[in-house]
Structures are given as structure tokens and as C-alpha cells.
Amino acid sequence: MASAKSLVGEPRVDLEQARAHGLSDAEFERIRQLLGRTPTFTELGAFSVMWSEHCSYKSSRKHLKTLPQKSELVVQGPGENAGAIDVGDGWVAVFKIESHNHPSYVEPYQGAATGVGGILRDIFTMGARPIASMNSLKFGAFDHPRTRYLLGGVVGGIGGYGNCVGVPTVAGEVMFDAAYNGNILVNAFCIGLARAGELWSAKARGPGNPVLYVGSATGRDGIHGASLLASAEFDAESVAKRPTVQVGDPFTEKLLIEACLEAGKTGAIVAIQDMGAAGLTSSSSEMAARGGLGIEIDLDRVPLRDQSLTPYEILLSESQERMLIVAERGRERELEAVFEKWDLHAIVIGEITDDQRWRARWRGEIVADIPVAALADDAPIYDRPAHPPVARTPAPIRRSVEPRADTALRAMLSSPNVASKRWVYRQYDSIVQGNTVVGPGGDAAVLRIKGSRRALALKVDSNPRACAIDPYLGAVASVVEAARNVACTGARPVGITNCLNYGNPERPEIMLQFAEGVRGLGDAARALGAPVVSGNVSFYNETEGRAIPPTPTIAVLGVMTDVSRHVTAHFKNPGDVIAIVRTAQPSLAASEYASIYGGGADALPAIDLGRENALIEALVAGSEQGLIKSAHDVSDGGLAVAVAEACFNPEQAKLGAEIDLAARGLAGIVELFGEGASCVVISTGTPHFQALRREFSGRGLKLDDIGRVTADARLKLAPLIDEDVNALYRIYEDALPGRLASDG
């Protein structure tokens, strides 16, 4: 068979060209050795995307292997398009979170929209119908000139895509900090449901089986999105990278969801994969590699939006709403008929081979002929140096005059990091499909499983300020906070997905942050019995040498056996007991209070994972027995904010709280506004308090009666705070829209 060759007019392939494609000198030489020759220009493009950090995980794979990935509930761990957990009653939950950071900074609307579209495809390529989305968003300071533009574009893109495609956005988090001025984070999560035993695979099998291209036609958008945009730092020329951002079409995505799920019922699909990062190159080579087979593609058959596209561009395009299917031989027409019904392309463009080669033809020429393993499996794996930065004189801790407690509470509630995010989530459809029991604004979302008494709880969390102080403990804190939020609804955490956002891994101090973050994630996941079944690594989140804080974003899935027992965060009835459980003392380290007023500590308090797990079990048991009326995690803003938020029930007239702080040893700034290890505010009926206390004490935890819910809508934290709840609520709700409406 003739060897692959470059086309007339294509650039000469040499070391300089390889460097321009993001490959190192050693990597280019390794490619030459694997091929036994210099690659063609098309082959160079394929290697550049498949060996990019974004696709190959060459700097992170060594560490990711240490994460716990199995339990008796795990149906699918890392290695497929998404992870899957058995949630009971014959249902499997399929879920994953991914980043779309750099595209969203360059072009916020389409970057965020296509982030949603991509994560949806990861779910329904597993044979699961997407039922809910979440997101984690990090923006720069409000006084930065691009923050309002980026916020509006990202939120608009998430809402525009998710609302049109008909998948509810049920939870999320939003943070504003100057550390993200030059590199925002947009992490998108999706979960779907499938019947047990009916998941699909991305593993090709059967030499001679046809390969079908389905979905939208291929355009020039997104070329080198994975290799040159997602796997490199930002610089002053970053805005010029807008052409590398994909363009999404949610209406086509909706058709694609229905067509794929219908096609799956025919039994004619052998394997299926989304054409995501690296497009046709990654989907074809990875499916073949998983099956230990080869694949041959005829690029002349690929549907194109632009007939002038070259083989290089066709293979590297990241146009959206496209899938690759391996079908049972002889059943092509069945699948074509399904996709024609939904007005989508379904065209045979190649076949599976038994020679372990990845081969592409165009106009009678072989333009790429590479061992499949060289693309999908043989990217270099780096054990990069990891050590602390050169010691520097620490900046002095900023301190100001300690404010009055009521003044500080108002400042906390008006902070965009604590205040209501209603302005954001009101732009998302959170109830479409009719499964949402608890939507945005609570500790965690709750979704019913139709036809079952069971329900799912979902939460996404991160704590970059804590991770900046201690990458290990910060990651542990992020995991246990997400799990605690899920447990506050009455659900038991059963699985984790993660999006690990860090700076340049070639810098040893960044690699140390990452290694410690993964270690913390692993230790916390093992302690809670919640394995990590999927995830994503996003490196190079920095601009002109300034990295973001280490930001491991953690999404936790919880399961409750009876949705009627679910718990929300708000007080319900006057006279109910307000109780608190704490496994450790709070701290101002990494707190919102310290970010506003200065001070705080330069070290995080230790976290007792055994007590964290005991707290989760007690919350779940108390909910299942109907002993808990409300449960609210104490996090951003501390105890004072948590109690205030518990009074802000949007579904009824506001209630109040009366707590004698001094009598209970809570009358200090640290006790009121400190954050840290697990602390939960609970309300329960007086007749149930002793039974609930025994439930906690049986697990070695102390549940303290600290006050009462009152009909009088005042927040009384004597002797320091006595405020009108309705006035506090207006501050809380108006803070974000008020800032957006102002000129500065």
C-alpha cells in the first residue's frame, strides 16, 4: 500500500512547523520514530491534537491513576465518555463535568454554549437521556472592565443552549475574584438516566463494520481548539483566537439527542462517540484503539459546510453536534432511516479494519496512515517536577478596623460571592422535563426519578481561596462541602466527577498544587465511599505568567430512597428548635470576611474525614426518619449568613431566628463569620429534637440547641445582631443586579 504523503501546496513539515503545532522537539522526534518517517502535514495536525495536554492528559495521567474509581455501585468508571452509577430500581445515572474555560474567555456566549452542548453529548453517547445540567463559573473582580461582558455572555450562552435543547439547569456556583481577571473558568456538568444493562460503549468491534458520520456538517470552526487554545497559556494576542471557538446549534442538538436514543433502540449500534475535542480525529482513533482495531476513513464522504476544506481541516474541525457511529454490517440503512427522520446527516464514511492503523483518504490519495496506538495511547506521559516556589517574603496581611457584627453581616449579604444568584439562574429553565423537586438556590438540587420513589441530589463546589493556602486541604474541603450539601437534602453521596483547573504544569509549583489537589480529592473520596467515576483536567489557566488559584471543582451525586423525605435549607415553622452541629472550630482563613476586611489566618484548620462521614450519615438518617425540617450547610459568610439564609424562605412569609450567642459561646467574629470544616444549621420540631440528638450522638457528634424559629421576622443573634429579615433579604437579592445596573 502506498505511503501517506503531504498534498501539493501544504506547508513543509519540519521541527519549526512541529513547534508551531505545540509539539516539543522530543515529541516530534518520537513521532518520526513511531512512523519511521517524517509525518505528512495532515498527520502532524492529528498528532498535535491527540498529543495535546487537553486530549492526552500527558501531565496528569500519573496522578489520576491514584484516585478511587470503584465501588459496588459503579457501573462505568473512567475510560468511556462518562461515568455511571447504579442508583437503584433498575436505573443507572451517567454523569460528567468538563471545562470550556479558554473558549469562554475568548468568545463568552459560544464558548459557554458549546461547553453545554459538548457535555450533553458525552451523556447521551452512553445511551442515557440527559435530565439535568449544572455549572461552576469563576469571573474576575466586578471592577474589572471585562467582567460584566464575560458574565453576561457566559450566562446567556448557558441559558440559550440549555433552554433550547430542553435540559434543565438545576444548580451551580458563581464566584468573583481578581485572581480570574485574565482567565475565567466555565465548568459544565450533565447527568442522564439509562436503564441498567442498556449503556452504550465507545469501543469499536467487528472488522468490516461500517463507520457512520451523523449530525451536522463539518465547518472550519474550532480547528485547533484542543491543541492551541485549551492547551496553552493566554497572552496579549488571545482575542485573535476567536476562530478556534466552536459555534453551537441547540436545536440541532435536540434532534441529535432524539435521533441517537431512537437509533440505539434498533440494536444496530456497535459503538458511538461524540466528535468533541479534536473532532473526527479523536473520535475515530479512540474508538478503534479501545477495540484494538484499525479504522479507515474516506474524507470525500464527510458532509461539509465549506467545500474548500482540506483533509487537515476536516480531521481537526471541532464543529458541534456531530457523532461517529460504528454499526453492525448490513444494518446501515436502519440507522440512516432514523437520522433521516430527524433531518440529520447519516453517511457511511469508512469502516473498521483489523490492521490497527488509522488511515484517511482524500481524492484517491492516502493523506494519513498512522498506527492507531501511536495517536490514542502512545502520547508521552510526563512525571513533571513538583516542588514549592522559591521562598519569598510574604505580603503583609491586610487588616482593617473590626466592624460591628451587624455591619459585617450586611456586607456579607451584599457581597456578590454570598448574595443571591437569582439574576443568574432565572435565565435558566430549571423545571423543564418536570423532574425538578429542588432547583437553584438551595444547598443541592433534587430530581425525582419518574416511576420510582427514589431521587437524585446534585451539587457542584470549589474553594480556590482555601486551595491557594493549602492545595491538599483545600481539595479535601471542596469534596466534603459538596458531599455535605448533598447530605443536607437527605441524600447519601455515591459518586464524584471533577474538573481540575490549574495553571501551567511545566512550572513545578503548579505541578505541586495539582499533585496535592489530586491527593486530597482521593483521600476525601475514599473516606466518604464516593468513587471518582469521570472527570476532566484543565491546565494552562494563566495569562502572561499569572496563574489562577488551584481550582479543583467537585460535583457530587447523591441518592435518596424516598423523595417525599427530602429536606430544604429554609426554616419552616415558628417554635421549631434551631440546632447546630460542628466537627471543628471555624476559621477566618480563606473566608469571605477576610476577603472584605482583611486579617484571617495563613493556615487552614485540619479536617477530620471520619467525623465528616459521620455527619453525612447522621444527616441522611435524620432525614429518612422525618426528624429534620431544614438543614443548611455553613459555608461562605459563616454562621451568621447561614442562619439569615435559612430565614429567607422564598415560598412563604419570612420567619425569624432568636439565638443567644453569648450563652452558647458563639459571640465573636470568628464564630459568626468563620468558615472551614463541616458545620450545619438544622431545624426540627421540639418533640423530635431529643431523638435527632441521639442520632448524632450515636455517631460521636454533638447536636446543640442554640435557639428558636420565630414568627417575628427578625434575626436576633444576641447580643450582637438584631436585624429585620425582610431588609436583609432585600440586600441579599438586590446585590448582584444592583452591581450590574451601576456604572462602576
XYZ file of C-alpha atoms in Angstrom:
744
model
C 0.000 0.000 0.000
C 1.264 3.485 -0.866
C 2.631 5.583 1.984
C 0.819 8.695 3.111
C 2.080 11.950 1.645
C 1.515 15.666 2.022
C -0.586 17.417 -0.590
C 0.670 19.934 -3.095
C 0.745 23.388 -1.546
C 0.739 22.212 2.071
C 3.404 23.584 4.434
C 6.663 21.694 4.749
C 6.780 19.530 7.868
C 9.884 20.164 9.954
C 10.844 20.930 13.536
C 9.757 24.558 13.259
C 6.344 23.502 11.993
C 6.036 20.961 14.807
C 6.796 23.645 17.385
C 4.123 25.863 15.839
C 1.696 22.980 16.443
C 2.546 22.881 20.147
C 4.818 19.837 19.989
C 8.190 19.738 21.721
C 11.391 18.817 19.938
C 11.463 15.443 21.705
C 7.813 14.766 20.840
C 8.428 15.482 17.161
C 11.396 13.112 17.139
C 9.255 10.466 18.880
C 6.616 10.827 16.139
C 9.261 10.342 13.472
C 10.403 7.169 15.232
C 6.857 5.777 15.522
C 6.188 6.381 11.827
C 9.666 5.579 10.555
C 9.471 8.781 8.510
C 8.512 12.442 8.703
C 4.740 12.855 9.127
C 2.599 14.419 6.432
C 1.101 17.795 7.216
C -2.246 16.125 7.915
C -0.596 13.582 10.202
C 1.241 16.356 12.034
C -2.109 18.019 12.704
C -3.538 14.751 14.027
C -0.598 14.227 16.383
C -0.742 17.836 17.565
C -4.311 17.464 18.799
C -4.087 13.905 20.098
C -0.831 14.586 21.948
C -2.060 17.900 23.311
C -2.483 18.259 27.054
C -6.245 18.547 26.610
C -6.585 15.187 24.831
C -3.679 13.085 26.101
C -3.550 14.054 29.811
C 0.219 13.654 29.468
C 0.998 15.696 32.595
C -1.828 14.408 34.777
C -2.382 10.738 33.983
C 0.223 9.537 36.503
C -1.643 11.268 39.329
C -5.176 10.497 38.180
C -4.475 6.766 38.406
C -4.311 7.118 42.198
C -7.972 8.140 42.520
C -10.539 5.626 43.840
C -12.681 4.539 40.891
C -14.661 1.523 42.069
C -17.476 0.612 44.426
C -20.316 -1.876 44.381
C -22.446 0.815 42.698
C -20.016 1.781 39.928
C -21.228 0.576 36.544
C -18.683 2.520 34.487
C -15.599 4.343 35.674
C -13.106 6.499 33.764
C -12.318 5.423 30.215
C -15.647 5.940 28.468
C -17.453 9.145 27.538
C -18.822 9.490 31.102
C -19.042 7.601 34.383
C -22.085 5.670 35.578
C -23.513 4.727 38.980
C -26.318 2.293 39.835
C -28.939 4.414 41.630
C -31.459 1.622 42.225
C -34.809 0.480 40.864
C -33.155 -0.536 37.594
C -31.731 2.923 36.827
C -28.175 3.993 36.087
C -27.088 7.637 36.413
C -24.484 8.761 33.866
C -22.609 11.972 34.668
C -19.534 14.064 33.969
C -18.140 17.591 34.270
C -15.811 19.307 31.787
C -14.134 22.663 31.258
C -14.630 25.208 28.494
C -12.512 27.919 30.057
C -10.369 29.376 27.307
C -13.104 29.381 24.634
C -15.442 31.169 27.062
C -12.898 33.894 27.763
C -12.247 34.452 24.065
C -15.920 34.273 22.967
C -18.138 34.004 26.073
C -21.517 33.214 24.540
C -20.435 30.482 22.133
C -17.717 29.234 24.459
C -20.215 28.592 27.240
C -22.955 27.366 24.908
C -20.744 24.782 23.232
C -19.445 23.708 26.629
C -23.026 22.776 27.490
C -23.535 21.067 24.128
C -20.365 19.023 24.462
C -21.131 17.697 27.916
C -24.670 16.770 26.840
C -23.232 14.653 24.031
C -20.916 12.849 26.452
C -24.033 11.734 28.310
C -26.335 10.606 25.520
C -23.494 8.792 23.730
C -23.691 6.449 26.715
C -27.338 5.744 25.909
C -28.634 7.963 28.733
C -31.209 10.703 28.330
C -29.827 13.977 29.772
C -32.040 15.105 32.662
C -30.142 17.988 34.283
C -27.186 20.346 33.982
C -25.098 22.293 36.500
C -22.221 24.718 36.138
C -19.368 26.284 38.083
C -18.376 29.794 36.989
C -15.420 31.919 38.074
C -15.135 35.546 36.951
C -12.770 38.405 37.688
C -13.456 41.235 40.106
C -16.548 43.330 39.441
C -14.430 46.414 38.858
C -12.500 44.705 36.055
C -13.569 46.130 32.656
C -14.365 42.713 31.093
C -16.251 41.111 33.973
C -19.747 42.346 33.113
C -19.258 41.448 29.448
C -17.994 37.960 30.265
C -20.696 37.317 32.876
C -23.473 38.344 30.513
C -22.070 36.320 27.635
C -21.424 33.145 29.623
C -24.782 33.168 31.409
C -26.506 33.956 28.115
C -24.719 31.076 26.382
C -25.572 28.556 29.090
C -29.207 29.633 29.178
C -29.519 29.981 25.426
C -28.260 26.473 24.738
C -29.720 24.604 27.703
C -33.154 26.211 27.443
C -33.451 25.479 23.719
C -32.299 21.883 23.989
C -34.737 21.190 26.831
C -32.415 20.110 29.634
C -32.929 21.961 32.952
C -30.076 23.788 34.663
C -30.755 22.963 38.302
C -27.727 24.094 40.329
C -24.362 25.796 40.152
C -21.949 28.206 41.737
C -20.652 31.652 40.778
C -17.597 33.403 42.201
C -15.965 36.761 41.528
C -12.302 37.297 42.350
C -9.493 39.357 40.855
C -7.464 36.144 40.501
C -9.664 35.292 37.486
C -9.406 38.672 35.744
C -7.336 37.218 32.918
C -8.680 33.651 32.814
C -12.273 32.861 33.737
C -13.471 29.325 34.429
C -16.576 27.780 32.883
C -17.130 24.182 34.017
C -20.217 22.374 32.705
C -21.859 19.272 34.235
C -24.585 16.990 32.901
C -26.348 13.910 34.236
C -28.573 11.449 32.416
C -30.543 8.299 33.175
C -30.465 4.934 31.430
C -31.901 1.546 32.255
C -29.473 -0.886 33.827
C -27.799 -3.102 31.253
C -28.541 -0.738 28.368
C -25.483 1.527 28.357
C -23.596 2.032 25.103
C -19.862 1.860 24.579
C -17.263 3.785 22.562
C -15.282 0.593 21.909
C -15.209 -0.431 18.255
C -15.515 -4.089 17.284
C -16.030 -6.133 14.159
C -13.622 -5.632 11.228
C -15.691 -4.699 8.194
C -18.321 -2.903 10.255
C -19.249 0.449 8.688
C -18.466 3.795 10.294
C -21.227 6.412 10.089
C -20.921 10.164 10.418
C -24.130 11.604 11.922
C -25.308 15.113 12.815
C -24.284 18.499 11.469
C -21.972 19.137 8.540
C -18.319 19.990 9.163
C -17.119 23.583 9.047
C -13.930 25.464 9.765
C -14.859 26.432 13.357
C -12.936 25.023 16.286
C -9.815 23.952 14.401
C -7.020 23.566 16.962
C -9.410 24.321 19.819
C -7.976 21.393 21.779
C -4.302 21.831 20.997
C -3.618 25.537 20.582
C -6.431 27.092 22.636
C -7.144 24.672 25.507
C -3.523 23.516 25.888
C -1.675 26.818 26.005
C -1.464 29.915 28.183
C -3.230 33.153 27.303
C -1.261 36.148 26.156
C -1.890 39.606 24.743
C -2.983 38.084 21.414
C -5.619 35.759 22.871
C -8.594 37.602 21.390
C -7.204 36.725 17.946
C -8.003 33.067 18.763
C -11.759 33.582 18.356
C -11.864 31.472 15.142
C -10.790 28.441 17.211
C -14.019 28.657 19.263
C -16.817 26.343 18.147
C -20.291 27.575 17.200
C -23.261 25.699 18.628
C -26.810 24.966 17.440
C -29.019 23.724 20.296
C -31.940 22.916 18.004
C -29.788 20.504 16.021
C -28.511 19.089 19.319
C -32.098 18.355 20.382
C -32.679 16.470 17.141
C -29.410 14.621 17.639
C -30.393 13.538 21.155
C -33.697 12.096 19.986
C -32.210 10.505 16.870
C -29.360 8.817 18.777
C -31.612 7.489 21.534
C -34.047 6.145 18.932
C -31.218 4.652 16.867
C -29.899 2.906 19.953
C -33.152 1.004 20.299
C -32.576 -0.695 16.936
C -29.633 -2.638 18.343
C -27.620 -1.762 15.238
C -25.083 0.457 17.045
C -21.804 -1.220 17.979
C -20.022 1.887 19.299
C -20.648 5.611 19.398
C -18.605 8.660 20.347
C -19.014 12.413 20.264
C -16.794 14.375 17.884
C -15.659 16.715 20.668
C -12.130 17.944 21.248
C -10.011 17.029 18.177
C -13.198 16.200 16.271
C -13.127 13.372 13.753
C -9.502 12.563 14.600
C -10.111 11.755 18.261
C -13.455 10.013 17.888
C -12.230 7.689 15.142
C -8.820 6.841 16.588
C -10.032 6.410 20.179
C -12.895 4.071 19.249
C -10.559 1.923 17.168
C -7.872 1.888 19.865
C -10.319 0.826 22.579
C -11.193 -2.207 20.474
C -7.607 -2.999 19.468
C -8.604 -2.487 15.827
C -7.990 -0.086 12.969
C -10.139 2.324 11.008
C -10.161 3.755 7.502
C -11.982 6.974 6.650
C -12.900 8.396 3.241
C -12.827 12.160 3.750
C -14.589 12.746 0.407
C -17.781 11.402 2.024
C -17.753 13.744 5.039
C -20.600 16.302 4.832
C -19.071 19.776 4.581
C -20.374 23.302 5.063
C -17.436 24.573 3.043
C -16.254 22.512 0.067
C -12.813 24.136 0.179
C -11.868 22.400 3.429
C -8.621 20.427 3.271
C -8.107 16.973 4.840
C -6.171 18.660 7.649
C -9.132 20.945 8.378
C -11.756 18.203 8.065
C -9.954 15.989 10.551
C -9.235 18.766 13.080
C -12.512 20.683 12.888
C -14.446 20.789 16.164
C -17.776 21.734 14.601
C -20.550 20.911 17.023
C -23.469 18.459 17.066
C -21.594 15.596 15.344
C -21.189 11.940 16.309
C -19.351 8.923 14.946
C -21.065 5.526 14.988
C -19.791 2.025 14.304
C -22.748 -0.005 13.036
C -23.423 -3.688 12.563
C -22.552 -4.537 8.949
C -25.655 -4.784 6.798
C -27.757 -2.606 9.118
C -26.612 0.774 7.857
C -29.952 1.532 6.240
C -31.815 1.092 9.537
C -29.711 3.802 11.131
C -29.807 6.054 8.090
C -33.605 5.924 8.165
C -33.724 7.020 11.810
C -31.465 10.009 11.231
C -33.267 10.969 8.023
C -36.483 11.064 10.063
C -34.856 13.713 12.262
C -33.437 15.647 9.258
C -29.835 14.818 10.120
C -26.885 13.543 8.104
C -26.135 9.824 8.499
C -23.485 8.812 5.997
C -21.106 5.873 5.821
C -17.616 7.396 5.670
C -15.431 4.383 6.413
C -15.066 1.008 8.052
C -13.351 -0.797 10.900
C -10.226 -2.748 9.908
C -8.112 -5.405 11.586
C -4.695 -3.851 10.906
C -4.511 -1.429 13.876
C -3.953 1.516 11.506
C -5.662 4.918 11.431
C -5.950 5.749 7.772
C -7.555 8.684 5.943
C -8.103 9.000 2.178
C -8.932 12.102 0.161
C -9.396 12.308 -3.591
C -7.706 8.993 -4.139
C -4.667 9.818 -2.002
C -3.729 8.445 1.415
C -3.164 11.600 3.481
C -2.683 9.876 6.844
C -1.579 6.356 7.786
C -0.641 6.016 11.450
C -0.654 3.148 13.959
C -3.808 3.682 15.990
C -1.951 3.240 19.247
C 0.501 5.984 18.284
C -2.333 8.500 18.244
C -4.575 7.285 21.050
C -2.223 5.574 23.514
C 1.409 6.469 22.880
C 1.449 10.148 23.757
C 4.284 10.795 26.217
C 3.454 10.520 29.896
C 5.349 13.087 31.927
C 6.329 12.890 35.564
C 6.845 16.613 35.839
C 8.858 18.156 38.680
C 6.691 19.266 41.600
C 8.084 21.437 44.360
C 7.233 24.681 46.173
C 8.196 28.029 44.618
C 11.300 29.838 45.734
C 10.554 31.295 49.161
C 9.500 34.910 49.045
C 8.808 37.445 51.731
C 5.055 37.085 52.319
C 2.898 40.096 51.690
C 1.632 41.641 54.916
C -1.873 40.551 55.866
C -4.244 43.417 55.215
C -6.167 44.360 58.321
C -8.830 46.948 58.963
C -10.760 48.062 61.990
C -13.054 45.251 63.051
C -16.613 46.208 62.043
C -19.732 45.836 64.133
C -21.294 42.406 63.663
C -24.490 43.769 62.058
C -22.417 45.883 59.657
C -20.347 42.862 58.716
C -23.469 40.760 58.150
C -24.877 43.329 55.737
C -21.542 43.457 53.930
C -21.510 39.669 53.651
C -25.033 39.522 52.240
C -24.239 42.228 49.676
C -21.025 40.534 48.520
C -21.518 39.048 45.029
C -19.944 35.818 46.298
C -22.552 35.391 49.042
C -25.570 37.255 47.685
C -28.413 35.596 45.822
C -27.536 34.385 42.332
C -31.156 34.664 41.201
C -30.130 37.108 38.446
C -28.046 34.271 37.004
C -30.296 31.251 37.418
C -33.551 32.989 36.483
C -32.135 32.991 32.948
C -32.026 29.181 33.015
C -35.013 26.870 32.640
C -34.748 24.767 35.781
C -38.051 22.857 35.597
C -38.339 21.565 32.030
C -38.897 17.752 31.928
C -40.822 18.001 35.214
C -38.296 16.192 37.438
C -37.032 19.121 39.499
C -38.063 18.921 43.148
C -35.489 21.409 44.470
C -33.915 23.767 41.966
C -31.306 26.542 42.069
C -30.796 28.447 45.312
C -30.738 25.544 47.750
C -27.885 23.540 49.233
C -28.237 20.997 46.409
C -30.676 20.236 43.608
C -33.101 17.322 43.988
C -34.545 15.447 40.989
C -37.237 12.797 41.156
C -36.842 9.592 39.169
C -40.188 9.098 37.495
C -41.813 5.778 38.295
C -39.736 5.425 41.447
C -39.769 6.800 44.979
C -36.055 7.437 44.638
C -34.485 10.785 43.886
C -31.088 12.184 42.956
C -29.324 15.097 44.622
C -26.650 17.129 42.814
C -24.116 19.707 43.939
C -21.022 21.351 42.467
C -18.475 23.079 44.728
C -14.988 24.531 44.766
C -12.891 26.522 47.224
C -9.994 28.220 45.386
C -9.122 30.520 48.293
C -8.577 27.524 50.545
C -6.677 25.692 47.794
C -4.394 28.715 47.363
C -3.390 28.429 51.031
C -3.136 24.624 51.110
C -3.803 22.701 47.860
C -4.325 19.414 49.704
C -6.680 20.593 52.446
C -8.446 22.917 50.023
C -9.282 19.977 47.761
C -10.452 17.920 50.748
C -12.630 20.847 51.850
C -14.166 21.125 48.367
C -15.105 17.440 48.309
C -16.608 17.326 51.781
C -18.536 20.555 51.251
C -20.162 19.231 48.082
C -20.949 15.936 49.821
C -22.292 17.777 52.875
C -24.607 19.864 50.706
C -25.988 16.717 49.109
C -26.469 15.132 52.554
C -28.321 18.239 53.772
C -31.112 17.314 51.338
C -31.272 13.794 52.777
C -29.285 12.056 50.014
C -26.277 9.811 50.504
C -23.258 10.713 48.324
C -22.412 7.829 45.980
C -20.175 9.223 43.242
C -17.931 12.104 42.198
C -16.873 13.757 38.971
C -14.284 16.519 38.882
C -12.887 19.326 36.768
C -9.339 20.102 37.866
C -8.442 23.677 36.861
C -4.799 24.681 37.291
C -2.069 26.783 35.708
C 0.905 25.702 33.600
C 2.014 22.161 34.616
C 5.509 22.837 33.285
C 6.055 25.068 36.322
C 6.993 22.900 39.339
C 4.961 24.971 41.815
C 1.813 24.459 39.696
C 2.502 20.745 39.377
C 2.825 20.526 43.158
C -0.566 22.224 43.527
C -2.068 19.693 41.137
C -0.459 16.649 42.753
C -1.587 17.757 46.205
C -5.072 18.538 44.925
C -5.440 15.068 43.431
C -4.145 13.547 46.677
C -6.751 15.490 48.652
C -9.518 14.515 46.238
C -8.547 10.868 46.509
C -8.340 10.816 50.303
C -11.707 12.535 50.709
C -13.421 10.333 48.122
C -12.134 7.172 49.809
C -13.239 8.371 53.252
C -16.756 9.141 52.023
C -17.086 5.962 49.950
C -17.834 8.038 46.843
C -15.552 6.983 43.950
C -14.407 9.308 41.169
C -16.024 7.894 38.018
C -15.266 10.617 35.471
C -13.624 13.987 35.153
C -11.519 16.469 33.263
C -8.192 18.261 33.694
C -7.787 21.854 32.529
C -4.195 23.103 32.604
C -2.624 26.331 31.338
C -5.205 28.542 33.027
C -2.999 31.590 33.214
C -2.290 34.789 31.362
C 1.193 36.154 30.760
C 2.627 34.032 33.558
C -0.046 34.709 36.192
C -1.919 31.540 37.086
C -5.375 31.206 38.569
C -5.592 29.797 42.104
C -5.738 25.993 42.091
C -9.419 25.299 41.496
C -10.486 21.660 41.676
C -14.228 21.729 41.008
C -16.121 18.820 42.551
C -19.564 17.568 41.548
C -21.230 15.012 43.809
C -24.162 12.717 43.066
C -26.336 11.614 45.971
C -29.232 9.162 46.126
C -32.246 9.290 48.450
C -34.576 6.348 48.822
C -37.764 8.380 49.336
C -38.160 11.729 47.610
C -41.005 12.664 49.965
C -38.441 12.862 52.788
C -36.230 15.418 51.046
C -35.076 18.379 53.133
C -34.579 22.014 52.117
C -32.437 24.781 53.624
C -35.162 27.096 54.944
C -36.880 27.254 58.324
C -40.491 26.051 58.223
C -42.408 26.741 61.437
C -42.283 29.184 64.357
C -41.254 27.456 67.567
C -39.003 24.898 65.875
C -35.642 24.232 67.519
C -32.585 25.686 65.779
C -29.643 23.355 66.303
C -26.047 23.312 65.184
C -23.546 20.518 64.654
C -19.851 21.275 64.214
C -16.998 18.835 63.730
C -14.291 21.503 64.129
C -13.894 25.136 65.065
C -14.359 27.756 62.327
C -11.561 29.915 60.953
C -11.293 33.188 59.077
C -8.661 31.627 56.794
C -9.830 31.767 53.145
C -13.138 33.295 54.285
C -15.316 35.890 52.601
C -14.952 38.006 55.735
C -11.171 38.067 55.303
C -11.504 38.955 51.614
C -13.537 42.035 52.567
C -11.968 43.131 55.843
C -8.527 41.550 55.740
C -6.970 39.519 58.503
C -7.623 35.827 58.676
C -5.107 33.053 59.193
C -2.285 31.834 56.989
C -3.113 28.146 57.547
C -6.243 26.045 57.231
C -7.573 24.005 60.140
C -7.315 20.219 59.854
C -10.313 18.251 58.574
C -11.340 15.020 60.288
C -12.683 12.893 57.441
C -14.076 10.298 59.818
C -16.243 12.912 61.517
C -17.238 14.337 58.145
C -18.509 10.934 57.106
C -20.327 10.537 60.431
C -22.036 13.896 59.872
C -23.224 12.811 56.426
C -24.628 9.554 57.794
C -26.407 11.387 60.634
C -27.981 13.885 58.227
C -29.209 11.107 55.961
C -30.582 9.045 58.853
C -32.324 12.066 60.407
C -33.935 12.926 57.086
C -35.060 9.375 56.371
C -36.778 9.263 59.784
C -38.508 12.594 59.213
C -36.686 14.236 62.144
C -35.181 17.164 60.191
C -37.262 20.046 58.863
C -34.386 22.040 57.398
C -30.642 21.654 57.050
C -28.265 24.280 55.736
C -24.515 23.980 55.342
C -22.454 26.763 56.922
C -20.071 27.925 54.203
C -19.482 31.316 52.542
C -20.063 34.047 55.127
C -20.171 31.713 58.119
C -22.841 31.020 60.729
C -24.495 34.447 60.679
C -25.075 34.242 56.923
C -26.299 30.642 57.137
C -28.922 31.479 59.760
C -30.018 34.551 57.779
C -30.349 32.482 54.579
C -32.395 29.888 56.467
C -34.869 32.687 57.250
C -35.166 33.661 53.560
C -37.754 31.071 52.519
C -38.957 32.352 49.121
C -42.067 30.176 49.236
C -43.654 31.668 52.361
C -43.652 34.719 54.594
C -40.243 35.296 56.093
C -39.548 33.832 59.526
C -37.038 34.942 62.129
C -34.499 33.374 64.432
C -33.658 34.065 68.056
C -30.310 32.807 69.316
C -28.434 33.796 72.468
C -24.890 33.772 71.137
C -23.202 34.745 74.388
C -24.864 31.963 76.362
C -23.623 29.424 73.824
C -20.092 30.725 73.377
C -20.680 31.955 69.837
C -20.418 35.721 70.330
C -17.282 36.503 68.345
C -16.318 37.470 64.804
C -14.693 34.098 64.155
C -17.748 32.199 65.433
C -20.134 34.382 63.416
C -18.263 34.702 60.116
C -15.613 31.988 60.196
C -15.677 29.162 57.677
C -13.908 25.831 57.472
C -14.714 22.272 58.375
C -18.251 20.961 58.404
C -20.914 22.846 60.240
C -24.650 22.563 59.613
C -27.615 24.566 60.911
C -30.660 22.337 61.430
C -34.241 22.991 62.424
C -36.528 20.376 63.923
C -39.795 20.193 65.788
C -39.426 20.312 69.574
C -40.830 16.752 70.005
C -38.150 15.403 67.643
C -35.099 17.177 68.982
C -34.030 14.552 71.523
C -34.406 11.710 69.023
C -32.342 13.674 66.496
C -29.706 14.458 69.118
C -29.401 10.727 69.875
C -28.969 10.031 66.148
C -25.985 12.382 66.074
C -24.506 11.389 69.423
C -24.600 7.743 68.371
C -22.081 8.735 65.708
C -19.889 10.711 68.087
C -21.298 14.117 67.127
C -22.764 16.823 69.333
C -26.013 18.482 68.266
C -26.568 21.715 70.235
C -29.880 23.515 70.738
C -28.979 27.167 70.037
C -32.330 28.886 69.578
C -35.822 29.012 68.107
C -37.503 29.894 64.841
C -39.801 32.892 65.375
C -42.891 34.218 63.622
C -41.455 37.703 64.066
C -39.255 38.197 61.001
C -36.215 39.429 62.891
C -32.772 37.924 63.050
C -31.703 38.154 66.679
C -28.231 36.873 67.383
C -27.937 38.380 70.838
C -26.159 40.492 71.845
C -24.533 41.399 68.517
C -27.197 41.357 65.788
C -30.859 42.407 65.706
C -31.979 42.976 62.123
C -35.200 42.954 60.104
C -35.177 39.784 57.987
C -37.060 41.413 55.110
C -34.499 44.217 54.949
C -31.651 41.689 54.932
C -33.425 39.730 52.223
C -33.631 42.812 50.005
C -29.888 43.380 50.429
C -29.265 39.739 49.563
C -31.491 39.727 46.472
C -30.590 43.185 45.124
C -26.811 42.960 45.450
C -25.950 41.315 42.141
C -28.479 43.068 39.875
C -27.642 46.359 41.595
C -23.959 45.988 40.763
C -24.743 45.047 37.176
C -27.001 48.064 36.777
C -24.420 50.510 38.140
C -21.828 52.302 36.035
C -18.915 51.106 38.108
